[in-house]
Coordinates of C-alpha atoms in Angstrom, one line a residue:
X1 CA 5.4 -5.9 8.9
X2 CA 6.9 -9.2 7.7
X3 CA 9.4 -6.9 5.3
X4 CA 10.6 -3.3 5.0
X5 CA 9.8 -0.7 1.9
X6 CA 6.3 0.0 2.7
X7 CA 3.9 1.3 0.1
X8 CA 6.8 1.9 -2.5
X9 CA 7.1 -1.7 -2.6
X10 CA 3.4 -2.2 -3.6
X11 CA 4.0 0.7 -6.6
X12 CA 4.7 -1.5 -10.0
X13 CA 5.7 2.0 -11.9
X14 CA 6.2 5.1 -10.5
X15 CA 6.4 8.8 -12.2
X16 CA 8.3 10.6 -13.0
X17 CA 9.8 7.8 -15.7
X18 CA 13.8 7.9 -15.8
X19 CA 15.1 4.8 -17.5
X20 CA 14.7 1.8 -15.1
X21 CA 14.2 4.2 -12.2
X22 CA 10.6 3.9 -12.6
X23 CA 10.4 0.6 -10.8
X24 CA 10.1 1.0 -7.0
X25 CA 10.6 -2.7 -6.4
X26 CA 14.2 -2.4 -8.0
X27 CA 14.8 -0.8 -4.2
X28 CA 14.5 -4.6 -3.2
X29 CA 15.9 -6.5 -6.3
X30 CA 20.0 -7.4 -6.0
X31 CA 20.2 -7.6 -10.2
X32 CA 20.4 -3.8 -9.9
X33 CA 23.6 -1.6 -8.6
X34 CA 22.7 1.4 -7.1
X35 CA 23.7 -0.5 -3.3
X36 CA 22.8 2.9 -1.8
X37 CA 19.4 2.9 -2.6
X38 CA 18.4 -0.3 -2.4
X39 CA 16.6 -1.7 1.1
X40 CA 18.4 -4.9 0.3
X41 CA 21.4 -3.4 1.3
X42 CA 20.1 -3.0 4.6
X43 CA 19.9 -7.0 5.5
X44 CA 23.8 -7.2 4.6
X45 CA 25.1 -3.9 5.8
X46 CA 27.4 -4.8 8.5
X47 CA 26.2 -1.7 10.8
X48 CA 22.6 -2.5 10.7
X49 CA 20.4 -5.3 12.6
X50 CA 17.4 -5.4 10.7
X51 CA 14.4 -6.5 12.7
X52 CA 11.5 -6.9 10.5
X53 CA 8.3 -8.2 12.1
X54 CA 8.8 -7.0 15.4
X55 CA 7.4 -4.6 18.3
X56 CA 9.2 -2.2 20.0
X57 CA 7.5 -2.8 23.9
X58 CA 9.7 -0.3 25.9
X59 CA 12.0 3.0 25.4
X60 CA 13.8 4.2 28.9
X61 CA 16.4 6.9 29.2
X62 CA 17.2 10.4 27.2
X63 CA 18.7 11.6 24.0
X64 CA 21.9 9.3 23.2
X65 CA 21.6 7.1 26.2
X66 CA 18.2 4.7 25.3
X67 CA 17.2 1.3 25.9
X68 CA 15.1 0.0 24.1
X69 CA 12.9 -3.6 24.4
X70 CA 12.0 -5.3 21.3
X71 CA 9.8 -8.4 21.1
X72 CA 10.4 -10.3 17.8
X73 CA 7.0 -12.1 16.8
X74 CA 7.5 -15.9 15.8
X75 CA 7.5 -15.8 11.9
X76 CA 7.3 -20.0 12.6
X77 CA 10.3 -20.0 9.8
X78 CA 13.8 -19.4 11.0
X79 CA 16.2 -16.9 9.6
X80 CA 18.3 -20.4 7.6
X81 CA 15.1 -20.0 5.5
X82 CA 16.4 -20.0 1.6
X83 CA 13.6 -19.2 0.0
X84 CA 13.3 -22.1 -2.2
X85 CA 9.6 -22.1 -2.3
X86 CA 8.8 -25.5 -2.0
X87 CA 6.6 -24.6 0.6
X88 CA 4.1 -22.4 -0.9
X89 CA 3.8 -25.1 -3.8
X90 CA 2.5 -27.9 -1.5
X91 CA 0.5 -25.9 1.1
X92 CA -2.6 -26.0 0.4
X93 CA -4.2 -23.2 1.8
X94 CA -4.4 -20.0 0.0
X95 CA -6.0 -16.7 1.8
X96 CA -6.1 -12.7 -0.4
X97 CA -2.9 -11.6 0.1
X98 CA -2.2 -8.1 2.5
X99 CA 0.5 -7.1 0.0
X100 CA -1.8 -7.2 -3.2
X101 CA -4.5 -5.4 -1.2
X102 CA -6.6 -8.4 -1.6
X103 CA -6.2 -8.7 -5.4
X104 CA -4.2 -11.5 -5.4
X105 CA -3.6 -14.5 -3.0
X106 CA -1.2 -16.6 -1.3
X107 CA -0.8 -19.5 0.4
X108 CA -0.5 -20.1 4.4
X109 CA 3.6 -20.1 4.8
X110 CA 4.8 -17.1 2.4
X111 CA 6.6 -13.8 1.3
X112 CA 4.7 -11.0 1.0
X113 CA 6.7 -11.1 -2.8
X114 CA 9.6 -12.2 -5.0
X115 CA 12.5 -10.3 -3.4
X116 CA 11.4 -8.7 -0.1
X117 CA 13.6 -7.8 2.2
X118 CA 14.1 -9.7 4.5
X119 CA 13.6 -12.7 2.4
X120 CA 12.2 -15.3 5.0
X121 CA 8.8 -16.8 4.7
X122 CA 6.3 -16.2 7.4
X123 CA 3.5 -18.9 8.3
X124 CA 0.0 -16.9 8.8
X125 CA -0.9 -18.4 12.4
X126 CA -5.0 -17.4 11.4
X127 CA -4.8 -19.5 8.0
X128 CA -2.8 -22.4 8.6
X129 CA -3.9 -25.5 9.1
X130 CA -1.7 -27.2 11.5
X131 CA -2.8 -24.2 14.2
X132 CA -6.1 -25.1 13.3
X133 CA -6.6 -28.4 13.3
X134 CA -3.1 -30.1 14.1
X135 CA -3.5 -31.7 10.5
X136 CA -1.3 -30.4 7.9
X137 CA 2.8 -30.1 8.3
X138 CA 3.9 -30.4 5.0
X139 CA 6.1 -27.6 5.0
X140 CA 8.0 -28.4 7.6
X141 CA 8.5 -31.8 5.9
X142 CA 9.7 -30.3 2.7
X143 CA 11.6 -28.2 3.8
X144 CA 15.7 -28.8 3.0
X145 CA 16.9 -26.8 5.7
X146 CA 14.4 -27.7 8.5
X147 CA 13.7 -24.3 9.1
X148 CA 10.4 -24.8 9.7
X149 CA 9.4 -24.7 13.7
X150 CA 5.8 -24.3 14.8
X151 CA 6.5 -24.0 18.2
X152 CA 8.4 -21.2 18.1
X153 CA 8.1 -18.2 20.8
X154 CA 8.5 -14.7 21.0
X155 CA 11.4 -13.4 22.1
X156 CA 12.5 -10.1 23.4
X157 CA 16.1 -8.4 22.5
X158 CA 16.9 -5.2 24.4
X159 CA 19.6 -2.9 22.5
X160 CA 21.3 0.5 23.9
X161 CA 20.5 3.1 21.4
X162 CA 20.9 6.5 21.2
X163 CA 18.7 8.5 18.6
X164 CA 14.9 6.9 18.0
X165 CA 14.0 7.1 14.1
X166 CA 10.3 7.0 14.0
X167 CA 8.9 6.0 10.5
X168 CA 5.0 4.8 10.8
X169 CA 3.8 5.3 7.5
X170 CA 0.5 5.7 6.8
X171 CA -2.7 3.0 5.8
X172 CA -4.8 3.6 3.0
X173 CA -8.5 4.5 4.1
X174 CA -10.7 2.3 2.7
X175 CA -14.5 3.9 2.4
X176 CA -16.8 0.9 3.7
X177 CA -18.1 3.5 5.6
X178 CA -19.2 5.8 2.5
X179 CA -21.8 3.4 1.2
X180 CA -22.7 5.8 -1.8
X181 CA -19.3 4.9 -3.4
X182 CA -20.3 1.4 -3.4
X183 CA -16.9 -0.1 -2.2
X184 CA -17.0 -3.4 -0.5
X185 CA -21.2 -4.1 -2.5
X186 CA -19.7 -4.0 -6.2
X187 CA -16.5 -5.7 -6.9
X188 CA -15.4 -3.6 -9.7
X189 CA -15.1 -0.6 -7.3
X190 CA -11.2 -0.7 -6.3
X191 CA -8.9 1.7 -4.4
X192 CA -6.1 3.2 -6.2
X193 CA -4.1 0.9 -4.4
X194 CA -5.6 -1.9 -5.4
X195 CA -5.5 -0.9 -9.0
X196 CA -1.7 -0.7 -8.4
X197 CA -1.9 -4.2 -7.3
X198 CA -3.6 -5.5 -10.1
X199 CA -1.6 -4.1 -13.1
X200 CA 1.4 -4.7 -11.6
X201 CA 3.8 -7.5 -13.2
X202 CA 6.7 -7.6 -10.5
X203 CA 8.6 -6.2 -13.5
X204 CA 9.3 -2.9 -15.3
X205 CA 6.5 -3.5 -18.0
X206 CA 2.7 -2.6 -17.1
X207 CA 0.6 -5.7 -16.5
X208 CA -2.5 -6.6 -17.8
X209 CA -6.0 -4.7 -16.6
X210 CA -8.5 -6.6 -15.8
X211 CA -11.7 -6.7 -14.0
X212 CA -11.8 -8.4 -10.1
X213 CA -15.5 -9.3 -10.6
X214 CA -14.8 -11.8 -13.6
X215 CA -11.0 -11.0 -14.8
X216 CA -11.8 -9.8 -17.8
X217 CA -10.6 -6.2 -19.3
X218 CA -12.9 -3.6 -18.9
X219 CA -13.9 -1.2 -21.9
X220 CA -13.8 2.1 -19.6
X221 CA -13.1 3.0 -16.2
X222 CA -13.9 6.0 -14.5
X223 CA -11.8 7.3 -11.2
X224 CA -13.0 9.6 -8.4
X225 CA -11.1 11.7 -6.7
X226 CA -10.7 13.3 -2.9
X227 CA -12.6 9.8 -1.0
X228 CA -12.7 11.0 2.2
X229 CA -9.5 13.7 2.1
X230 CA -10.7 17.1 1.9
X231 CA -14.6 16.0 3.7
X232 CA -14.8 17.5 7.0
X233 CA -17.0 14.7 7.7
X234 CA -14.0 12.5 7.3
X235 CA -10.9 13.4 6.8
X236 CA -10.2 17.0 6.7
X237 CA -7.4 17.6 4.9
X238 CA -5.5 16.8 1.4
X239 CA -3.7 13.6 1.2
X240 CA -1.2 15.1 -1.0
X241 CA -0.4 12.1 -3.4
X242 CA -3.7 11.1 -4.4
X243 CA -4.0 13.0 -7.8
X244 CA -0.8 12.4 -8.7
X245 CA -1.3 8.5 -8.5
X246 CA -4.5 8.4 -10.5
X247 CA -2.5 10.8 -13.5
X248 CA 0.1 8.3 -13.4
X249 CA -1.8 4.8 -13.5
X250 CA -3.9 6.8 -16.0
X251 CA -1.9 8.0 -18.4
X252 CA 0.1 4.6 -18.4
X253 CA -2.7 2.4 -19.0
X254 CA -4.1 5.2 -21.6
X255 CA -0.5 4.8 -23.6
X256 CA -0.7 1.1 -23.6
X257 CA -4.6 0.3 -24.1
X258 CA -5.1 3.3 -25.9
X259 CA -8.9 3.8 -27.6
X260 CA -9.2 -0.1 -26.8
X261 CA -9.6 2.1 -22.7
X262 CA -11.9 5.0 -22.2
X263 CA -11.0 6.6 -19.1
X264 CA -12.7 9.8 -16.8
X265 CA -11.6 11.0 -14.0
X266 CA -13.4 12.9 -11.7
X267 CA -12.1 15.8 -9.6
X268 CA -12.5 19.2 -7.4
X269 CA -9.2 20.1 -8.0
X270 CA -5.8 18.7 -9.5
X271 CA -3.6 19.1 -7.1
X272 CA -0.3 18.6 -9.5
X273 CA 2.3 21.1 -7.3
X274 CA 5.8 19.4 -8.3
X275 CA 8.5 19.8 -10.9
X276 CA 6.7 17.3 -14.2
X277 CA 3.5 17.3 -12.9
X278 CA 1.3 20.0 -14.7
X279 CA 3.1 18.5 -17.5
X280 CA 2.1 15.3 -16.7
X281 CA -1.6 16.7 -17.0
X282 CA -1.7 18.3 -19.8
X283 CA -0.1 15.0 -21.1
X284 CA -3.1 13.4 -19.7
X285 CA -5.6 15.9 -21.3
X286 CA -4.1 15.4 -24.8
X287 CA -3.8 11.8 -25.0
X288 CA -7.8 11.4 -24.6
X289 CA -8.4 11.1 -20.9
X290 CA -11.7 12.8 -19.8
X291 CA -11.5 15.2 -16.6
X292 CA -15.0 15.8 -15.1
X293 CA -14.8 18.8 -12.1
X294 CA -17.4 17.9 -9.9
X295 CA -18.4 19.0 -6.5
X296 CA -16.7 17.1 -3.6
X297 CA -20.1 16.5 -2.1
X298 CA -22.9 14.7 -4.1
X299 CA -21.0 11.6 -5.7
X300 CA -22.7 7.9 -5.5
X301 CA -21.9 4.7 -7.8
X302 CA -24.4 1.9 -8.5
X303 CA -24.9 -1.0 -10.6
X304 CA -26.8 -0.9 -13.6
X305 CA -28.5 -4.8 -12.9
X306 CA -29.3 -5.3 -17.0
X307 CA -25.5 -4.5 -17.8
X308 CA -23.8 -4.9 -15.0
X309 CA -22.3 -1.7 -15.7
X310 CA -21.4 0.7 -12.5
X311 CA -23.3 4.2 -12.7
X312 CA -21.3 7.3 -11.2
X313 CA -23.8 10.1 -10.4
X314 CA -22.3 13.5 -9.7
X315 CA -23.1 17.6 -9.7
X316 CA -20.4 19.7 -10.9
X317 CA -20.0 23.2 -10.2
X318 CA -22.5 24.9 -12.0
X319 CA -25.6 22.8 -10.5
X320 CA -25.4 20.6 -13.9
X321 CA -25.8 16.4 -13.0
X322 CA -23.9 14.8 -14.5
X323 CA -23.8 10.6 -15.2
X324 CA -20.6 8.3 -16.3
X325 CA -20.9 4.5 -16.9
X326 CA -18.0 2.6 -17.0
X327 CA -17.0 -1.2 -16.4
X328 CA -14.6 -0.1 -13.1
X329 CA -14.4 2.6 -10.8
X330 CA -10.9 3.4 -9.1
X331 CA -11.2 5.3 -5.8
X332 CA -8.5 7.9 -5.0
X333 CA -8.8 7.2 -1.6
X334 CA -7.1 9.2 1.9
X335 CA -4.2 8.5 3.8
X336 CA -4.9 7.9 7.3
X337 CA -2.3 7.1 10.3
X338 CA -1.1 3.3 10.1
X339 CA -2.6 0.7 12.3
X340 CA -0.6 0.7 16.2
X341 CA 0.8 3.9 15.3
X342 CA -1.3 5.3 18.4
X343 CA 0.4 2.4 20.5
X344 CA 4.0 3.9 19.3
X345 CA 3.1 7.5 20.3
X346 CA 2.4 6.0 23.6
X347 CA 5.9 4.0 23.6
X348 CA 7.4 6.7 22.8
X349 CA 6.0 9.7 24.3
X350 CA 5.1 11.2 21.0
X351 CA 2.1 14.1 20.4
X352 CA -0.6 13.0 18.0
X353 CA -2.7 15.8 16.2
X354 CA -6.2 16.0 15.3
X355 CA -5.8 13.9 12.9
X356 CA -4.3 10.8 14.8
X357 CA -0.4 11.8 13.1
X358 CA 2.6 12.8 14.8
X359 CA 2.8 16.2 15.6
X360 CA 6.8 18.1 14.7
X361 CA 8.2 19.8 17.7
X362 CA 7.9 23.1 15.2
X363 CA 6.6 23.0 11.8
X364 CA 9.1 25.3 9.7
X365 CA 12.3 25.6 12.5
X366 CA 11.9 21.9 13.8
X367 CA 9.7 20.0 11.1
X368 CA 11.3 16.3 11.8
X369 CA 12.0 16.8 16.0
X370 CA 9.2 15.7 18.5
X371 CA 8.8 17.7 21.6
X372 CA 10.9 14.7 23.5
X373 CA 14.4 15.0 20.8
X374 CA 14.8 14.0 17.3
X375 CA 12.5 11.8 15.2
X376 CA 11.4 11.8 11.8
X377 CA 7.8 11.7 11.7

């Protein structure tokens, strides 16, 4: 990735709410003090070589004694880059944006956003136009510290190491596959993620909701729950975050819009295991929201063509159908292993399970050791 934080970086408000805590991207901002837990911190600490976009190629040796080969991608912007934007403003190609899950765009030579860490712009080799065509530069001409270089290589750095941290992440599944949830046909069907994406500001206070099919707000919104986790046809087993992010985004947008937002959510079960969290559902029960238990089987959205309005069809428990229109539908979708995390294991040496993650060397005496030494998976 062009910049470190992952998918707390892409979290506008998180729960539970202490203060200013609640704002994930504050781990990146420098106007806030806590040094230790900021990932800014990491580009200035003096012990630690950060090596954002990069590949490790090649690990040799045993525990404490490891060398390691790491090829550094070309970002096409050296690391002089200020981050004066001046770029972005007269490039004039702009492409959805990876960071805003599509949501939002950005332009050819970017930052993922305001603040990342590191804080150098990256120009997208597939969108620009001077790899294209030859006939745009005008970045590079713009830019007051020439750090602009289209010709620049990859280059490969080898460092002696010895203990391997192993931190993959995870990708958010999303259901093109699952056409009865009509993601990818209506665009008012949205992931959880990109929800997150869209009412986030890129400060503490909740954005604006609104619809991607015409940017308007929507009147109701209905989110289902457990797309693809728990389905032994997909993914078999719980993602573990999943109801807690809809309760969150829920209950915050229900506080701000209030009866101006009807909202239902449907679910098998709420998985809300953690010190706050039944709280935080019984918060969501009393302030209006509309909990549906429905079977995990049996769930399709369409389009009503008169209204435009999207049409969740579902069975609960009992046998009883049961239909929900709404403006948008938000899909609490799985978490599956992150894209080249099977190339890692194979760098590394690392057991995969069933379901394509890292497997723990033992899972209650040895829960963050591979087989091969210490890791955190």
């Amino acid at each position: 990735a062009e910049m470190i934080g992952g998918h707390m970086a892409q979290l506008g408000k998180t729960f539970p709410v202490f203060e200013c805590s609640n704002c994930p991207q504050q781990i990146h901002c420098p106007r806030f003090s806590c040094v230790a837990t900021r990932v800014s911190a990491a580009a200035v600490h003096p012990n630690i070589k950060l090596l954002a976009y990069s590949d490790v190629k090649e690990v040799e040796g045993v525990i404490g004694n490891y060398k390691a080969k790491v090829a550094r991608r070309p970002r096409f912007v050296y690391e002089n880059c200020i981050s004066c934007d001046k770029c972005t403003e007269v490039c004039p190609v702009t492409v959805p944006n990876k960071f805003d899950a599509g949501m939002k765009t950005r332009k050819a030579i970017y930052t993922p956003f305001p603040n990342a860490t590191p804080n150098i712009y990256t120009i997208d080799k597939e969108a620009c136009l001077y790899f294209k065509d030859g006939s745009c530069k005008k970045c590079q001409e713009i830019c007051p510290v020439h750090a602009v270089d289209f010709e620049q290589k990859e280059t490969e750095e080898t460092f002696d190491v010895g203990c391997v941290v192993v931190a993959t992440g995870y990708d958010i599944y999303e259901p093109y596959d699952l056409p009865c949830y009509g993601y990818g046909k209506y665009k008012d069907v949205v992931t959880a993620l990109q929800l997150e994406r869209i009412i986030d500001s890129g400060t503490q206070i909740l954005g604006e909701l609104w619809k991607p099919s015409d940017g308007k707000m929507p009147e109701s919104m209905t989110y289902i729950q457990c797309v693809g986790s728990r389905d032994i046809n997909k993914f078999e087993y719980c993602s573990g975050f999943c109801c807690m992010l809809t309760l969150k985004s829920a209950v915050f947008l229900k506080e701000k819009y209030g009866d101006k937002l009807k909202i239902n959510v449907l679910y098998t079960d709420m998985r809300a295991n953690r010190k706050g969290y039944e709280e935080l559902f019984r918060k969501a029960q009393d302030i209006g929201i509309n909990f549906i238990r429905v079977k995990l089987t049996d769930r399709n959205v369409t389009e009503e063509p008169a209204t435009k309005k999207l049409i969740v069809r579902a069975v609960k428990e009992n046998g009883d159908e049961v239909e929900v229109k709404s403006d948008m539908v938000v899909l609490a979708t799985a978490a599956i292993p992150s894209q080249g995390s099977e190339e890692v294991a194979r760098v590394f040496n690392i057991s995969r399970g069933g379901d394509g993650f890292f497997m723990e060397s033992h899972p209650k005496l040895k829960p963050i050791d591979t087989q091969i030494g210490r890791a955190h998976v």
